[in-house]
Amino acid sequence: MTVKSRILELLEQHKGEVLSGETIAGELGCTRAAVWKAVKSLREEGYIIHAGQNKGYMLDRETNRLSAEGIRLYLNKPEAAIQLFHEVGSTNQAAKQAVVSGEARHGSFVLAQRQTAGRGRRGRSFFSPEDAGLYLSIILEPEETLKESLLLTTAAATAVYKAVKKVCGIFLDIKWVNDLYLDGRKVCGILTEAITDFEGGNIEFAIVGIGINLYKNGEEVPEELKNVAGALYEDKEKAGSVDRNLLAAEIVNVLLEETKELKLSHEYVERNIVPGREIFIVDGEKRRRARALSICPDGRLLVQEADGSESMLSYGEVSVCLDKPK
């Protein structure tokens, strides 16, 4: 860990408190000049650090920047490897590379302040503007086989629901299989990808990508998303009230807990807006209407087709009809 990272960790631990340069230098075993240089660099990155002659340094309580050091303070497993990028193509892709290279294992994760090639399901792009969202990919090493992979996605949706409820006090709705909504608009998407064992067909690692819209900048949002995309908060100022480091850590903590034993959570079922409604199912170029009946223990969706027969969905795009459930 660099001197700058260690200083940021120390300042995060004592946010709102003044630490003298002498104290910091003694704690880290470096010179006061090295402390000053590191603080200068952190300020240039956007951290609000107050300093006064003979008073020391203080990280402003209003500072709300993502940092590996800030996240680690809230992790149940702080030894996890964390990669934080200012900009990256896709956090899922970066996480895959970290797994393949051996840099990261179970419980490690990748975050970015901005994605240039964020991805959603079915090959769609995921709009990921700088600082307007939380974009992270968590590496899991499940003991289950490939057939249970759908439950990884339901566990991720549950983790986001629980974390947002705890940290932000906001109750989200869940749409089978991998989206979360607020007031009828999508605020979070989840993309689960597997790295499999070619011989046995089992999951060696799973990458769970989570993208949450913290606030929506109307000027930046693509036209096709303006009536679809939502956000946890109305504007940037209100979004600044949530501790992003705490929210990221809580999502990771809950997801690791939820995936200790893969099963469908009652929160996923209770908060789901799909069962009991008329839906459209999109599978490739085909589109059909059906009625969603229930979510099965393995995460699949039980539906009643137009001809009255029942079938199970484990994949496919589902949209909810606007009429109220009967």
Tab-separated table of C-alpha atoms in Angstrom:
chain	number	residue	atom	x	y	z
A	1	MET	CA	0.000	0.000	0.000
A	2	THR	CA	1.369	3.440	-0.945
A	3	VAL	CA	1.866	6.280	1.520
A	4	LYS	CA	-1.047	8.114	-0.113
A	5	SER	CA	-3.365	5.116	0.315
A	6	ARG	CA	-2.321	4.649	3.921
A	7	ILE	CA	-2.921	8.331	4.671
A	8	LEU	CA	-6.357	8.204	3.041
A	9	GLU	CA	-7.176	5.128	5.113
A	10	LEU	CA	-6.144	6.962	8.272
A	11	LEU	CA	-8.124	10.073	7.354
A	12	GLU	CA	-11.201	7.961	6.507
A	13	GLN	CA	-10.960	6.264	9.893
A	14	HIS	CA	-10.919	9.686	11.561
A	15	LYS	CA	-13.170	11.620	9.165
A	16	GLY	CA	-14.053	14.983	10.710
A	17	GLU	CA	-11.146	14.807	13.156
A	18	VAL	CA	-7.891	16.730	12.984
A	19	LEU	CA	-4.711	14.656	12.802
A	20	SER	CA	-1.363	16.393	13.062
A	21	GLY	CA	1.230	15.851	10.372
A	22	GLU	CA	3.557	14.597	13.074
A	23	THR	CA	1.030	12.015	14.244
A	24	ILE	CA	0.408	10.788	10.699
A	25	ALA	CA	4.112	10.612	9.882
A	26	GLY	CA	4.792	8.697	13.087
A	27	GLU	CA	1.918	6.298	12.474
A	28	LEU	CA	3.058	5.535	8.930
A	29	GLY	CA	6.814	5.752	9.457
A	30	CYS	CA	7.377	8.457	6.852
A	31	THR	CA	8.455	12.091	6.772
A	32	ARG	CA	6.110	15.033	7.241
A	33	ALA	CA	7.121	16.153	3.744
A	34	ALA	CA	5.823	12.837	2.381
A	35	VAL	CA	2.559	13.423	4.263
A	36	TRP	CA	2.185	16.895	2.755
A	37	LYS	CA	2.910	15.583	-0.739
A	38	ALA	CA	0.326	12.795	-0.381
A	39	VAL	CA	-2.333	15.177	0.958
A	40	LYS	CA	-1.681	17.537	-1.951
A	41	SER	CA	-2.205	14.663	-4.382
A	42	LEU	CA	-5.449	13.610	-2.649
A	43	ARG	CA	-6.783	17.161	-2.865
A	44	GLU	CA	-6.071	17.200	-6.583
A	45	GLU	CA	-8.183	14.033	-6.876
A	46	GLY	CA	-11.131	15.819	-5.281
A	47	TYR	CA	-10.850	14.929	-1.591
A	48	ILE	CA	-11.763	17.816	0.714
A	49	ILE	CA	-8.916	17.905	3.242
A	50	HIS	CA	-8.647	20.900	5.545
A	51	ALA	CA	-5.312	21.973	6.910
A	52	GLY	CA	-4.071	24.817	9.029
A	53	GLN	CA	-0.664	25.848	10.269
A	54	ASN	CA	0.181	23.812	13.364
A	55	LYS	CA	-3.277	22.235	13.276
A	56	GLY	CA	-2.863	19.200	11.066
A	57	TYR	CA	-5.161	17.627	8.479
A	58	MET	CA	-8.846	16.740	8.495
A	59	LEU	CA	-10.936	14.899	5.897
A	60	ASP	CA	-14.203	16.823	5.604
A	61	ARG	CA	-17.264	14.882	6.752
A	62	GLU	CA	-19.011	15.948	3.552
A	63	THR	CA	-16.402	14.219	1.403
A	64	ASN	CA	-18.234	11.456	-0.419
A	65	ARG	CA	-15.787	9.983	-2.891
A	66	LEU	CA	-15.443	6.286	-3.568
A	67	SER	CA	-12.199	4.889	-2.266
A	68	ALA	CA	-10.905	1.409	-1.562
A	69	GLU	CA	-9.747	2.683	1.821
A	70	GLY	CA	-13.188	4.057	2.686
A	71	ILE	CA	-14.985	0.898	1.559
A	72	ARG	CA	-12.649	-1.383	3.491
A	73	LEU	CA	-13.671	0.263	6.765
A	74	TYR	CA	-17.153	-1.241	6.435
A	75	LEU	CA	-16.359	-4.670	5.017
A	76	ASN	CA	-16.972	-7.790	7.065
A	77	LYS	CA	-13.930	-9.226	5.254
A	78	PRO	CA	-11.571	-6.231	4.889
A	79	GLU	CA	-8.800	-8.423	3.464
A	80	ALA	CA	-10.665	-8.637	0.132
A	81	ALA	CA	-8.838	-7.347	-2.927
A	82	ILE	CA	-10.429	-4.122	-4.213
A	83	GLN	CA	-9.765	-2.480	-7.568
A	84	LEU	CA	-11.158	1.012	-8.105
A	85	PHE	CA	-10.943	2.663	-11.514
A	86	HIS	CA	-11.731	6.220	-12.436
A	87	GLU	CA	-12.756	4.905	-15.847
A	88	VAL	CA	-12.964	1.379	-17.230
A	89	GLY	CA	-14.697	-0.283	-20.147
A	90	SER	CA	-16.614	-2.777	-18.005
A	91	THR	CA	-16.171	-3.715	-14.351
A	92	ASN	CA	-17.289	-7.260	-15.213
A	93	GLN	CA	-14.541	-7.563	-17.790
A	94	ALA	CA	-11.968	-6.120	-15.380
A	95	ALA	CA	-13.100	-8.608	-12.717
A	96	LYS	CA	-12.731	-11.499	-15.171
A	97	GLN	CA	-9.195	-10.385	-15.967
A	98	ALA	CA	-8.385	-10.195	-12.249
A	99	VAL	CA	-9.617	-13.767	-11.776
A	100	VAL	CA	-7.726	-15.151	-14.753
A	101	SER	CA	-4.502	-13.428	-13.685
A	102	GLY	CA	-4.866	-14.746	-10.133
A	103	GLU	CA	-5.061	-11.238	-8.633
A	104	ALA	CA	-8.499	-11.757	-7.108
A	105	ARG	CA	-10.486	-14.558	-5.522
A	106	HIS	CA	-13.799	-15.067	-3.749
A	107	GLY	CA	-15.167	-11.876	-2.203
A	108	SER	CA	-12.931	-9.506	-4.147
A	109	PHE	CA	-14.520	-6.822	-6.306
A	110	VAL	CA	-13.999	-4.115	-8.902
A	111	LEU	CA	-15.570	-0.640	-8.961
A	112	ALA	CA	-15.479	2.278	-11.358
A	113	GLN	CA	-16.603	5.888	-11.257
A	114	ARG	CA	-17.466	5.561	-14.935
A	115	GLN	CA	-17.872	2.758	-17.487
A	116	THR	CA	-17.369	3.368	-21.189
A	117	ALA	CA	-18.666	-0.043	-22.264
A	118	GLY	CA	-20.969	-1.116	-19.452
A	119	ARG	CA	-23.022	-4.156	-20.372
A	120	GLY	CA	-26.489	-5.402	-19.546
A	121	ARG	CA	-28.319	-8.612	-20.379
A	122	ARG	CA	-28.922	-9.770	-23.945
A	123	GLY	CA	-25.943	-7.781	-25.244
A	124	ARG	CA	-27.380	-4.390	-24.325
A	125	SER	CA	-25.206	-1.513	-23.169
A	126	PHE	CA	-25.552	-0.098	-19.651
A	127	PHE	CA	-25.387	3.697	-19.457
A	128	SER	CA	-22.754	4.490	-16.805
A	129	PRO	CA	-21.987	8.234	-16.520
A	130	GLU	CA	-19.283	9.447	-14.150
A	131	ASP	CA	-20.243	9.709	-10.470
A	132	ALA	CA	-23.980	9.374	-11.220
A	133	GLY	CA	-24.066	5.722	-10.250
A	134	LEU	CA	-22.421	2.905	-8.367
A	135	TYR	CA	-20.849	0.355	-10.709
A	136	LEU	CA	-19.288	-2.730	-9.178
A	137	SER	CA	-18.575	-6.359	-9.996
A	138	ILE	CA	-18.164	-8.933	-7.254
A	139	ILE	CA	-16.225	-12.179	-7.654
A	140	LEU	CA	-17.801	-15.301	-6.203
A	141	GLU	CA	-16.478	-18.832	-6.014
A	142	PRO	CA	-19.657	-20.877	-5.508
A	143	GLU	CA	-19.667	-24.545	-4.684
A	144	GLU	CA	-22.854	-25.164	-6.660
A	145	THR	CA	-23.168	-26.400	-10.245
A	146	LEU	CA	-24.147	-24.405	-13.305
A	147	LYS	CA	-27.861	-25.207	-12.955
A	148	GLU	CA	-28.041	-23.149	-9.740
A	149	SER	CA	-26.582	-20.046	-11.386
A	150	LEU	CA	-30.005	-18.326	-11.606
A	151	LEU	CA	-30.063	-18.144	-7.821
A	152	LEU	CA	-26.864	-16.080	-7.902
A	153	THR	CA	-28.818	-13.380	-9.687
A	154	THR	CA	-31.760	-13.539	-7.280
A	155	ALA	CA	-29.279	-13.351	-4.376
A	156	ALA	CA	-27.697	-10.260	-5.929
A	157	ALA	CA	-31.087	-8.569	-6.296
A	158	THR	CA	-31.828	-9.387	-2.652
A	159	ALA	CA	-28.448	-7.978	-1.590
A	160	VAL	CA	-29.083	-4.692	-3.391
A	161	TYR	CA	-32.590	-4.461	-1.923
A	162	LYS	CA	-31.338	-5.059	1.628
A	163	ALA	CA	-28.317	-2.749	1.312
A	164	VAL	CA	-30.293	0.158	-0.173
A	165	LYS	CA	-32.973	-0.284	2.481
A	166	LYS	CA	-30.395	-0.230	5.292
A	167	VAL	CA	-28.094	2.531	4.020
A	168	CYS	CA	-30.556	4.788	2.175
A	169	GLY	CA	-33.887	3.956	3.825
A	170	ILE	CA	-35.392	3.288	0.365
A	171	PHE	CA	-37.592	0.252	-0.363
A	172	LEU	CA	-37.031	-0.959	-3.921
A	173	ASP	CA	-39.193	-3.295	-5.973
A	174	ILE	CA	-37.683	-6.301	-7.759
A	175	LYS	CA	-38.574	-7.417	-11.281
A	176	TRP	CA	-37.800	-10.988	-12.224
A	177	VAL	CA	-35.094	-11.812	-12.850
A	178	ASN	CA	-32.476	-9.135	-12.350
A	179	ASP	CA	-33.791	-5.554	-12.174
A	180	LEU	CA	-34.777	-3.284	-9.303
A	181	TYR	CA	-37.313	-0.492	-9.599
A	182	LEU	CA	-38.384	2.621	-7.747
A	183	ASP	CA	-41.700	4.309	-8.538
A	184	GLY	CA	-42.060	2.275	-11.732
A	185	ARG	CA	-38.621	3.102	-13.125
A	186	LYS	CA	-35.526	0.941	-13.317
A	187	VAL	CA	-32.778	2.050	-10.936
A	188	CYS	CA	-30.552	-1.039	-10.888
A	189	GLY	CA	-29.515	-3.749	-13.310
A	190	ILE	CA	-27.611	-6.944	-12.571
A	191	LEU	CA	-25.528	-9.023	-14.961
A	192	THR	CA	-24.265	-12.404	-13.724
A	193	GLU	CA	-21.576	-14.090	-15.793
A	194	ALA	CA	-19.877	-17.410	-15.145
A	195	ILE	CA	-16.349	-18.664	-15.665
A	196	THR	CA	-16.863	-22.400	-16.066
A	197	ASP	CA	-14.854	-25.590	-15.943
A	198	PHE	CA	-14.963	-26.915	-19.520
A	199	GLU	CA	-14.656	-30.539	-18.430
A	200	GLY	CA	-17.291	-30.657	-15.697
A	201	GLY	CA	-19.456	-27.723	-16.767
A	202	ASN	CA	-19.413	-26.355	-13.218
A	203	ILE	CA	-19.015	-22.726	-12.244
A	204	GLU	CA	-15.463	-22.005	-11.102
A	205	PHE	CA	-16.134	-18.318	-10.575
A	206	ALA	CA	-19.142	-16.087	-11.041
A	207	ILE	CA	-18.926	-12.375	-11.725
A	208	VAL	CA	-21.936	-10.442	-10.434
A	209	GLY	CA	-22.083	-7.009	-12.039
A	210	ILE	CA	-24.310	-4.420	-10.360
A	211	GLY	CA	-25.125	-0.978	-11.699
A	212	ILE	CA	-27.183	1.418	-9.563
A	213	ASN	CA	-28.348	4.863	-10.689
A	214	LEU	CA	-27.802	7.209	-7.753
A	215	TYR	CA	-29.189	10.245	-9.548
A	216	LYS	CA	-30.253	11.003	-13.098
A	217	ASN	CA	-28.705	13.810	-15.102
A	218	GLY	CA	-31.436	14.656	-17.595
A	219	GLU	CA	-29.002	16.289	-19.996
A	220	GLU	CA	-26.849	13.149	-20.304
A	221	VAL	CA	-29.443	10.371	-20.355
A	222	PRO	CA	-29.984	8.922	-23.859
A	223	GLU	CA	-33.409	9.706	-25.327
A	224	GLU	CA	-34.480	6.051	-25.361
A	225	LEU	CA	-33.876	5.769	-21.595
A	226	LYS	CA	-35.515	8.975	-20.383
A	227	ASN	CA	-38.912	7.361	-19.798
A	228	VAL	CA	-37.463	4.098	-18.487
A	229	ALA	CA	-34.496	4.872	-16.253
A	230	GLY	CA	-34.929	6.088	-12.709
A	231	ALA	CA	-32.594	6.781	-9.802
A	232	LEU	CA	-32.456	6.495	-6.038
A	233	TYR	CA	-32.385	10.287	-5.672
A	234	GLU	CA	-33.849	13.203	-7.588
A	235	ASP	CA	-30.626	15.125	-8.077
A	236	LYS	CA	-26.891	15.177	-7.425
A	237	GLU	CA	-27.217	17.172	-4.211
A	238	LYS	CA	-29.580	14.647	-2.607
A	239	ALA	CA	-27.470	11.750	-3.872
A	240	GLY	CA	-24.537	13.289	-2.050
A	241	SER	CA	-26.243	12.475	1.245
A	242	VAL	CA	-25.582	8.728	0.862
A	243	ASP	CA	-22.205	7.291	1.829
A	244	ARG	CA	-21.153	5.517	-1.358
A	245	ASN	CA	-18.381	3.628	0.385
A	246	LEU	CA	-20.816	2.292	2.956
A	247	LEU	CA	-23.382	1.358	0.287
A	248	ALA	CA	-20.807	-0.520	-1.798
A	249	ALA	CA	-19.484	-2.367	1.246
A	250	GLU	CA	-22.963	-3.280	2.447
A	251	ILE	CA	-23.899	-4.742	-0.951
A	252	VAL	CA	-20.768	-6.908	-0.874
A	253	ASN	CA	-21.357	-7.943	2.752
A	254	VAL	CA	-24.967	-8.969	2.127
A	255	LEU	CA	-24.215	-10.747	-1.150
A	256	LEU	CA	-21.492	-12.866	0.460
A	257	GLU	CA	-23.924	-13.767	3.223
A	258	GLU	CA	-26.784	-14.519	0.805
A	259	THR	CA	-24.605	-16.834	-1.301
A	260	LYS	CA	-23.276	-18.963	1.556
A	261	GLU	CA	-26.258	-21.194	0.834
A	262	LEU	CA	-27.990	-20.598	-2.476
A	263	LYS	CA	-31.742	-20.381	-2.016
A	264	LEU	CA	-34.560	-18.068	-2.947
A	265	SER	CA	-35.019	-15.383	-0.295
A	266	HIS	CA	-38.427	-14.346	0.959
A	267	GLU	CA	-37.519	-10.700	0.224
A	268	TYR	CA	-36.997	-11.549	-3.444
A	269	VAL	CA	-40.473	-13.087	-3.604
A	270	GLU	CA	-42.269	-10.471	-1.467
A	271	ARG	CA	-40.833	-7.452	-3.313
A	272	ASN	CA	-41.267	-8.941	-6.801
A	273	ILE	CA	-43.670	-7.057	-9.060
A	274	VAL	CA	-44.078	-9.820	-11.674
A	275	PRO	CA	-46.181	-12.645	-10.123
A	276	GLY	CA	-49.913	-12.138	-10.578
A	277	ARG	CA	-49.514	-9.890	-13.597
A	278	GLU	CA	-49.967	-10.174	-17.313
A	279	ILE	CA	-46.563	-10.087	-18.976
A	280	PHE	CA	-44.877	-10.064	-22.351
A	281	ILE	CA	-42.079	-12.593	-22.818
A	282	VAL	CA	-39.369	-11.771	-25.335
A	283	ASP	CA	-37.169	-14.667	-26.411
A	284	GLY	CA	-34.955	-13.764	-29.320
A	285	GLU	CA	-37.193	-12.429	-32.089
A	286	LYS	CA	-40.307	-13.991	-30.568
A	287	ARG	CA	-42.732	-12.115	-28.308
A	288	ARG	CA	-45.739	-13.599	-26.563
A	289	ARG	CA	-48.218	-12.711	-23.851
A	290	ALA	CA	-48.662	-14.806	-20.723
A	291	ARG	CA	-49.599	-14.555	-17.064
A	292	ALA	CA	-46.959	-14.795	-14.371
A	293	LEU	CA	-48.070	-17.165	-11.626
A	294	SER	CA	-45.216	-17.527	-9.151
A	295	ILE	CA	-41.471	-17.695	-8.633
A	296	CYS	CA	-40.224	-21.227	-8.032
A	297	PRO	CA	-37.660	-22.157	-5.350
A	298	ASP	CA	-34.951	-22.499	-8.008
A	299	GLY	CA	-35.581	-18.952	-9.247
A	300	ARG	CA	-37.513	-19.870	-12.376
A	301	LEU	CA	-40.756	-18.123	-13.233
A	302	LEU	CA	-43.928	-20.200	-13.538
A	303	VAL	CA	-46.230	-18.744	-16.206
A	304	GLN	CA	-49.568	-19.592	-17.757
A	305	GLU	CA	-49.421	-19.389	-21.536
A	306	ALA	CA	-52.200	-17.967	-23.713
A	307	ASP	CA	-53.529	-21.482	-24.394
A	308	GLY	CA	-53.871	-22.219	-20.672
A	309	SER	CA	-50.803	-24.451	-20.402
A	310	GLU	CA	-48.094	-23.771	-17.832
A	311	SER	CA	-44.378	-23.430	-18.465
A	312	MET	CA	-41.209	-22.482	-16.608
A	313	LEU	CA	-38.946	-19.592	-17.589
A	314	SER	CA	-35.291	-19.589	-16.634
A	315	TYR	CA	-34.285	-16.869	-19.080
A	316	GLY	CA	-35.827	-14.409	-21.500
A	317	GLU	CA	-36.858	-10.771	-21.305
A	318	VAL	CA	-40.050	-10.080	-19.374
A	319	SER	CA	-42.022	-6.850	-19.400
A	320	VAL	CA	-44.995	-6.210	-17.162
A	321	CYS	CA	-48.282	-5.104	-18.726
A	322	LEU	CA	-49.656	-1.840	-17.405
A	323	ASP	CA	-52.938	-3.277	-16.146
A	324	LYS	CA	-53.231	-3.949	-12.414
A	325	PRO	CA	-52.804	-7.468	-10.999
A	326	LYS	CA	-56.023	-9.446	-10.546
